[in-house]
Amino acid sequence: LCVYMGEKMPMGERPEPVVVGSASPERKKAAQQDLMDKFGEAHYEQLSEEAIKILEANEKQKDPYEIEAIKGANKITNEFLAEFGCTEFDIPEQNVHIIPPNLFRELGSNPTTVALAMVEKQAIALDSDATRQPFVKLCTILHEMTHLKGFLSFEMRVGESERFRRGGLTVFASPEKAKNGQSFEAFRGMDEGVVAEIEKRYTPRLVRENPYLKGERERQMSDESVALKEEIATREGLDTSEIFLVNKEAKSYATFPYKPQRKALNYIVDALYEGNSEKFKSRDDAMKLFFKAHFDGNIVPIARLIEKAFGKGSFRTIGMMDEKGGNSAAMVMDYLIKHKKRGE
């Protein structure tokens, strides 16, 4: 489903999104071009003159380690695109905006959000205060870039404006259901779980390969920091791998996001690996199937294997898991445990 063109695209260009529906080829092409223009040199043209002035006055100038983080996150995500047969492309530095909290809140985010991948604007926005710590900044850039490089498709019909159809693993309601007040997003929780799993696995590499963070990396690897991490993990009932940052002075710590969603994802991956040993050489191969679907849009192999492992209707049920808190993820986990087939 992804667009493959054989080579990495030049800076400032991205693959066309997939557009389906009854609209004319000309309208579909125009919609594709509009989105690609927002990604490239015309990135700022979508903003009003006043908005550009506000950005110029308030946007944080990127530090060398932040510029390096953008390059590193592009490298990691491009490796995924190449592995899964999709076209490689870079998110330009200009499309990553580090802005003050007051401006960030104007984007309509909820109070707990620290960053956004804005598909309609082809941009990433980070709250400069909430992501001040370098390791947090790196995690966040990788997370949002993984979202922005995920599979993207629109639906366009005659006499109607375009609507998002797919974004990564997330599936949006059809126009008919939206008209009838049945607007929804399915598999949002699973998509966040997949993206956060990539973040957890590849943030250590992103940190390791950033030459500007050598001192901070050494502090986090010191005997004192390791001991504090183990103390916190024991006290909070966490696996130490969940903690990527400790602050010795404040006795505080930071963990990777979307833990309930990742727990459900890993439970599913375990079940698929156990039940399909002839298909997967390793557990990582089973996990890569979910990574692949995020980037290339092909969810059919996942759906078939999940239905085989958990029974008819299980794929739809998993789609009901959202990204908010852990309530829906806990309910999905309860369903999966009850419906897992035990080798029959």
Coordinates of C-alpha atoms in Angstrom, one line a residue:
L1 CA 0.0 0.0 0.0
C2 CA 2.9 2.4 0.6
V3 CA 4.4 4.3 -2.3
Y4 CA 7.7 2.9 -3.4
M5 CA 9.9 4.9 -5.8
G6 CA 13.2 3.1 -5.4
E7 CA 15.3 5.9 -4.0
K8 CA 15.2 8.4 -1.1
M9 CA 13.4 11.6 -2.0
P10 CA 15.2 14.9 -2.0
M11 CA 14.9 17.1 1.1
G12 CA 11.6 19.0 1.2
E13 CA 9.7 16.3 -0.7
R14 CA 7.6 13.4 0.5
P15 CA 5.6 10.6 -1.2
E16 CA 2.1 11.3 -2.3
P17 CA -0.6 10.2 0.2
V18 CA -3.0 7.6 -1.1
V19 CA -6.4 9.1 -2.2
V20 CA -9.4 6.9 -2.9
G21 CA -13.1 7.7 -3.6
S22 CA -15.3 8.9 -6.4
A23 CA -13.8 12.4 -6.9
S24 CA -12.2 13.2 -10.2
P25 CA -8.5 12.4 -10.8
E26 CA -7.9 16.1 -11.0
R27 CA -9.3 16.8 -7.5
K28 CA -7.4 13.9 -6.0
K29 CA -4.2 15.1 -7.6
A30 CA -4.8 18.6 -6.3
A31 CA -5.3 17.3 -2.7
Q32 CA -2.1 15.3 -2.9
Q33 CA -0.2 18.3 -4.2
D34 CA -1.6 20.6 -1.5
L35 CA -0.4 18.3 1.2
M36 CA 3.0 17.9 -0.4
D37 CA 3.4 21.7 -0.7
K38 CA 2.8 22.0 3.0
F39 CA 5.6 19.6 3.6
G40 CA 8.2 21.4 1.4
E41 CA 9.3 24.9 0.6
A42 CA 5.8 26.2 0.9
H43 CA 5.6 25.0 4.5
Y44 CA 5.2 28.5 5.9
E45 CA 2.8 29.7 3.2
Q46 CA -0.1 27.8 4.9
L47 CA 0.3 30.2 7.8
S48 CA -1.0 33.8 8.0
E49 CA 1.4 36.6 8.0
E50 CA 0.6 37.3 11.7
A51 CA 1.2 33.6 12.6
I52 CA 4.6 33.7 10.9
K53 CA 5.5 36.8 12.9
I54 CA 4.5 35.2 16.1
L55 CA 6.5 32.1 15.3
E56 CA 9.6 34.1 14.4
A57 CA 9.4 36.0 17.6
N58 CA 8.7 33.0 19.9
E59 CA 9.9 29.8 18.3
K60 CA 13.0 28.4 20.1
Q61 CA 16.1 28.3 18.0
K62 CA 17.3 24.7 17.8
D63 CA 20.4 23.7 19.7
P64 CA 23.0 21.5 17.9
Y65 CA 21.8 18.4 19.9
E66 CA 18.2 19.0 18.7
I67 CA 19.3 19.3 15.1
E68 CA 21.3 16.1 15.4
A69 CA 18.2 14.4 17.0
I70 CA 16.1 15.3 14.0
K71 CA 18.8 13.8 11.7
G72 CA 19.1 10.7 13.8
A73 CA 15.3 10.2 14.0
N74 CA 15.1 10.6 10.2
K75 CA 17.8 7.9 9.8
I76 CA 16.0 5.4 12.1
T77 CA 12.6 5.9 10.5
N78 CA 14.1 5.8 7.0
E79 CA 15.6 2.4 7.8
F80 CA 12.1 1.2 8.6
L81 CA 10.8 2.6 5.4
A82 CA 13.5 0.9 3.3
E83 CA 13.1 -2.4 5.1
F84 CA 9.3 -2.4 4.5
G85 CA 9.6 -1.4 0.8
C86 CA 8.5 2.2 1.2
T87 CA 10.1 5.3 -0.1
E88 CA 12.6 7.0 2.2
F89 CA 12.1 10.7 3.0
D90 CA 13.3 13.2 5.6
I91 CA 11.3 15.5 7.8
P92 CA 13.1 18.8 7.3
E93 CA 14.3 20.7 10.4
Q94 CA 12.0 23.6 9.5
N95 CA 9.0 21.3 9.9
V96 CA 9.8 20.7 13.6
H97 CA 8.7 23.6 15.7
I98 CA 9.7 24.0 19.4
I99 CA 7.3 26.6 20.8
P100 CA 6.4 28.1 24.2
P101 CA 3.6 26.4 26.1
N102 CA 1.1 29.2 25.5
L103 CA 1.4 28.9 21.8
F104 CA 1.4 25.1 22.0
R105 CA -1.9 25.1 23.9
E106 CA -3.5 27.1 21.1
L107 CA -3.1 24.1 18.8
G108 CA -6.0 22.5 20.7
S109 CA -4.1 19.9 22.5
N110 CA -5.2 18.4 25.8
P111 CA -3.2 19.5 29.0
T112 CA -1.2 16.3 29.2
T113 CA 0.1 16.4 25.6
V114 CA 3.7 17.6 25.1
A115 CA 4.0 17.3 21.4
L116 CA 1.9 16.8 18.2
A117 CA 2.4 15.4 14.7
M118 CA 0.1 17.6 12.7
V119 CA -0.6 15.7 9.5
E120 CA -2.8 18.4 7.9
K121 CA 0.1 20.9 8.4
Q122 CA 2.9 18.3 7.8
A123 CA 4.6 19.6 10.9
I124 CA 5.7 18.5 14.4
A125 CA 5.2 20.8 17.3
L126 CA 6.9 20.4 20.7
D127 CA 6.1 22.2 24.0
S128 CA 9.5 23.8 24.8
D129 CA 8.9 23.7 28.6
A130 CA 7.6 20.2 28.8
T131 CA 10.4 18.8 26.6
R132 CA 13.3 20.8 28.1
Q133 CA 15.3 17.8 29.2
P134 CA 17.4 16.5 26.3
F135 CA 16.5 12.9 26.6
V136 CA 12.8 13.8 26.7
K137 CA 13.3 15.9 23.6
L138 CA 14.9 13.0 21.7
C139 CA 12.2 10.6 22.7
T140 CA 9.5 13.0 21.6
I141 CA 11.1 13.9 18.3
L142 CA 11.4 10.2 17.4
H143 CA 7.8 9.5 18.5
E144 CA 6.2 12.3 16.5
M145 CA 8.4 11.7 13.4
T146 CA 7.3 8.0 13.4
H147 CA 3.7 9.3 13.4
L148 CA 4.3 11.8 10.6
K149 CA 6.1 9.2 8.4
G150 CA 3.3 6.6 8.9
F151 CA 1.0 5.4 6.2
L152 CA -1.4 8.2 5.1
S153 CA -4.6 8.0 3.0
F154 CA -7.6 10.2 2.2
E155 CA -11.0 9.6 0.9
M156 CA -12.5 12.1 -1.6
R157 CA -16.0 11.9 -3.0
V158 CA -17.9 13.9 -5.6
G159 CA -19.2 17.1 -4.0
E160 CA -17.4 16.5 -0.7
S161 CA -14.1 17.7 0.8
E162 CA -11.4 15.2 1.5
R163 CA -11.4 13.2 4.8
F164 CA -8.7 11.3 6.6
R165 CA -9.1 7.6 5.9
R166 CA -6.0 6.1 7.5
G167 CA -3.1 7.5 9.5
G168 CA -0.5 4.8 10.5
L169 CA -2.7 2.0 12.0
T170 CA -5.5 4.4 12.9
V171 CA -8.7 4.0 10.8
F172 CA -11.1 6.9 10.6
A173 CA -14.9 6.6 10.2
S174 CA -16.4 6.5 6.7
P175 CA -18.2 9.6 5.4
E176 CA -21.6 7.8 5.8
K177 CA -20.9 7.1 9.5
A178 CA -19.6 10.6 10.1
K179 CA -22.8 12.1 8.6
N180 CA -24.9 9.9 10.9
G181 CA -23.0 11.1 14.0
Q182 CA -20.9 7.9 14.2
S183 CA -17.6 9.6 13.8
F184 CA -14.8 7.5 15.4
E185 CA -11.2 6.6 15.3
A186 CA -10.4 2.9 15.4
F187 CA -7.0 1.4 16.3
R188 CA -5.7 4.7 17.7
G189 CA -4.6 3.0 20.9
M190 CA -2.8 0.2 18.9
D191 CA -1.1 2.8 16.7
E192 CA 0.2 4.7 19.8
G193 CA 1.4 1.4 21.3
V194 CA 3.3 0.6 18.1
V195 CA 4.9 4.0 17.8
A196 CA 5.8 4.1 21.6
E197 CA 7.3 0.6 21.2
I198 CA 9.5 1.9 18.4
E199 CA 10.4 4.9 20.6
K200 CA 11.3 2.7 23.5
R201 CA 13.5 0.4 21.4
Y202 CA 15.3 3.0 19.5
T203 CA 15.7 6.0 21.8
P204 CA 18.9 4.4 23.4
R205 CA 20.5 4.4 19.9
L206 CA 19.3 8.0 19.3
V207 CA 21.0 9.1 22.5
R208 CA 24.1 7.0 21.9
E209 CA 24.7 8.4 18.4
N210 CA 24.2 12.1 19.5
P211 CA 27.7 13.5 20.1
Y212 CA 26.3 16.5 22.0
L213 CA 24.8 14.4 24.7
K214 CA 27.9 12.4 25.8
G215 CA 28.0 14.1 29.3
E216 CA 24.3 13.6 30.0
R217 CA 24.6 10.0 28.8
E218 CA 27.5 9.3 31.1
R219 CA 25.5 10.8 34.0
Q220 CA 22.5 8.6 33.3
M221 CA 24.9 5.5 33.2
S222 CA 26.7 6.3 36.4
D223 CA 26.5 3.9 39.3
E224 CA 24.5 6.4 41.3
S225 CA 21.9 6.8 38.5
V226 CA 21.7 3.1 37.9
A227 CA 21.1 2.5 41.6
L228 CA 18.4 5.2 41.7
K229 CA 16.7 3.7 38.7
E230 CA 16.6 0.3 40.4
E231 CA 15.3 1.9 43.6
I232 CA 12.5 3.6 41.8
A233 CA 11.7 0.5 39.8
T234 CA 11.3 -1.5 42.9
R235 CA 9.3 1.1 44.7
E236 CA 6.9 1.8 41.8
G237 CA 6.6 -1.8 40.6
L238 CA 8.3 -1.0 37.3
D239 CA 10.7 -2.8 35.0
T240 CA 13.9 -0.8 34.9
S241 CA 13.7 -0.8 31.1
E242 CA 10.6 1.5 31.4
I243 CA 12.7 4.2 33.0
F244 CA 14.8 6.2 30.6
L245 CA 15.7 9.2 32.8
V246 CA 16.4 9.8 36.5
N247 CA 17.1 13.1 38.2
K248 CA 19.3 12.4 41.3
E249 CA 18.8 15.9 42.8
A250 CA 15.0 15.9 42.5
K251 CA 14.7 12.1 43.0
S252 CA 12.4 12.1 40.0
Y253 CA 12.2 10.0 36.8
A254 CA 10.6 9.7 33.4
T255 CA 9.2 6.6 31.7
F256 CA 8.3 5.7 28.1
P257 CA 4.7 6.6 27.2
Y258 CA 1.6 4.5 26.5
K259 CA 2.5 1.6 28.8
P260 CA -1.0 0.0 28.8
Q261 CA -1.2 0.1 25.0
R262 CA 2.3 -1.4 24.7
K263 CA 1.3 -4.1 27.2
A264 CA -1.6 -5.1 25.0
L265 CA 0.6 -5.0 21.9
N266 CA 3.2 -7.2 23.5
Y267 CA 0.6 -9.7 24.7
I268 CA -0.7 -9.9 21.1
V269 CA 2.8 -10.3 19.7
D270 CA 3.6 -13.1 22.2
A271 CA 0.4 -14.9 21.1
L272 CA 1.1 -14.6 17.4
Y273 CA 4.7 -15.8 17.8
E274 CA 3.7 -18.8 20.0
G275 CA 1.0 -19.8 17.5
N276 CA 2.9 -19.3 14.3
S277 CA 6.4 -20.7 14.9
E278 CA 6.6 -21.7 11.2
K279 CA 6.0 -18.1 10.1
F280 CA 8.2 -16.2 12.4
K281 CA 11.9 -16.8 13.0
S282 CA 11.9 -14.8 16.2
R283 CA 9.5 -12.8 18.4
D284 CA 11.0 -9.6 16.8
D285 CA 9.7 -10.8 13.5
A286 CA 6.2 -10.9 14.9
M287 CA 6.6 -7.4 16.3
K288 CA 8.0 -6.1 13.0
L289 CA 4.7 -7.1 11.4
F290 CA 3.0 -4.3 13.4
F291 CA 5.8 -1.9 12.6
K292 CA 5.4 -2.7 9.0
A293 CA 1.7 -2.1 9.0
H294 CA 2.2 1.4 10.6
F295 CA 4.5 2.4 7.7
D296 CA 3.0 0.6 4.7
G297 CA -0.7 0.5 5.7
N298 CA -1.2 -3.3 5.2
I299 CA -3.2 -4.4 8.2
V300 CA -4.7 -7.5 6.6
P301 CA -1.9 -10.0 7.7
I302 CA -2.3 -8.7 11.3
A303 CA -6.0 -9.0 11.2
R304 CA -5.9 -12.6 10.0
L305 CA -3.3 -13.7 12.6
I306 CA -5.2 -12.0 15.4
E307 CA -8.5 -13.6 14.5
K308 CA -6.7 -17.0 14.4
A309 CA -5.2 -16.4 17.8
F310 CA -8.1 -14.8 19.6
G311 CA -11.2 -15.7 17.6
K312 CA -13.7 -14.1 15.3
G313 CA -14.3 -10.4 16.0
S314 CA -11.1 -10.0 18.1
F315 CA -9.5 -7.6 15.6
R316 CA -12.5 -5.3 15.8
T317 CA -12.4 -5.4 19.5
I318 CA -8.7 -4.5 19.6
G319 CA -9.6 -1.5 17.4
M320 CA -11.7 -0.1 20.3
M321 CA -8.6 0.5 22.4
D322 CA -8.0 4.2 22.6
E323 CA -4.9 6.3 23.5
K324 CA -6.4 7.9 26.6
G325 CA -5.2 6.6 30.0
G326 CA -5.4 2.8 30.5
N327 CA -9.1 2.0 30.9
S328 CA -9.8 0.8 27.4
A329 CA -6.4 -0.9 27.2
A330 CA -7.2 -2.8 30.4
M331 CA -10.6 -3.9 29.0
V332 CA -8.9 -5.1 25.8
M333 CA -6.3 -7.0 27.8
D334 CA -9.1 -8.7 29.8
Y335 CA -10.8 -9.7 26.5
L336 CA -7.5 -11.0 25.0
I337 CA -6.7 -13.1 28.1
K338 CA -10.2 -14.6 28.1
H339 CA -10.2 -15.3 24.3
K340 CA -6.7 -16.5 23.7
K341 CA -6.8 -19.9 22.1
R342 CA -4.8 -22.5 24.0
G343 CA -3.5 -24.6 21.1
E344 CA -6.9 -26.0 20.1

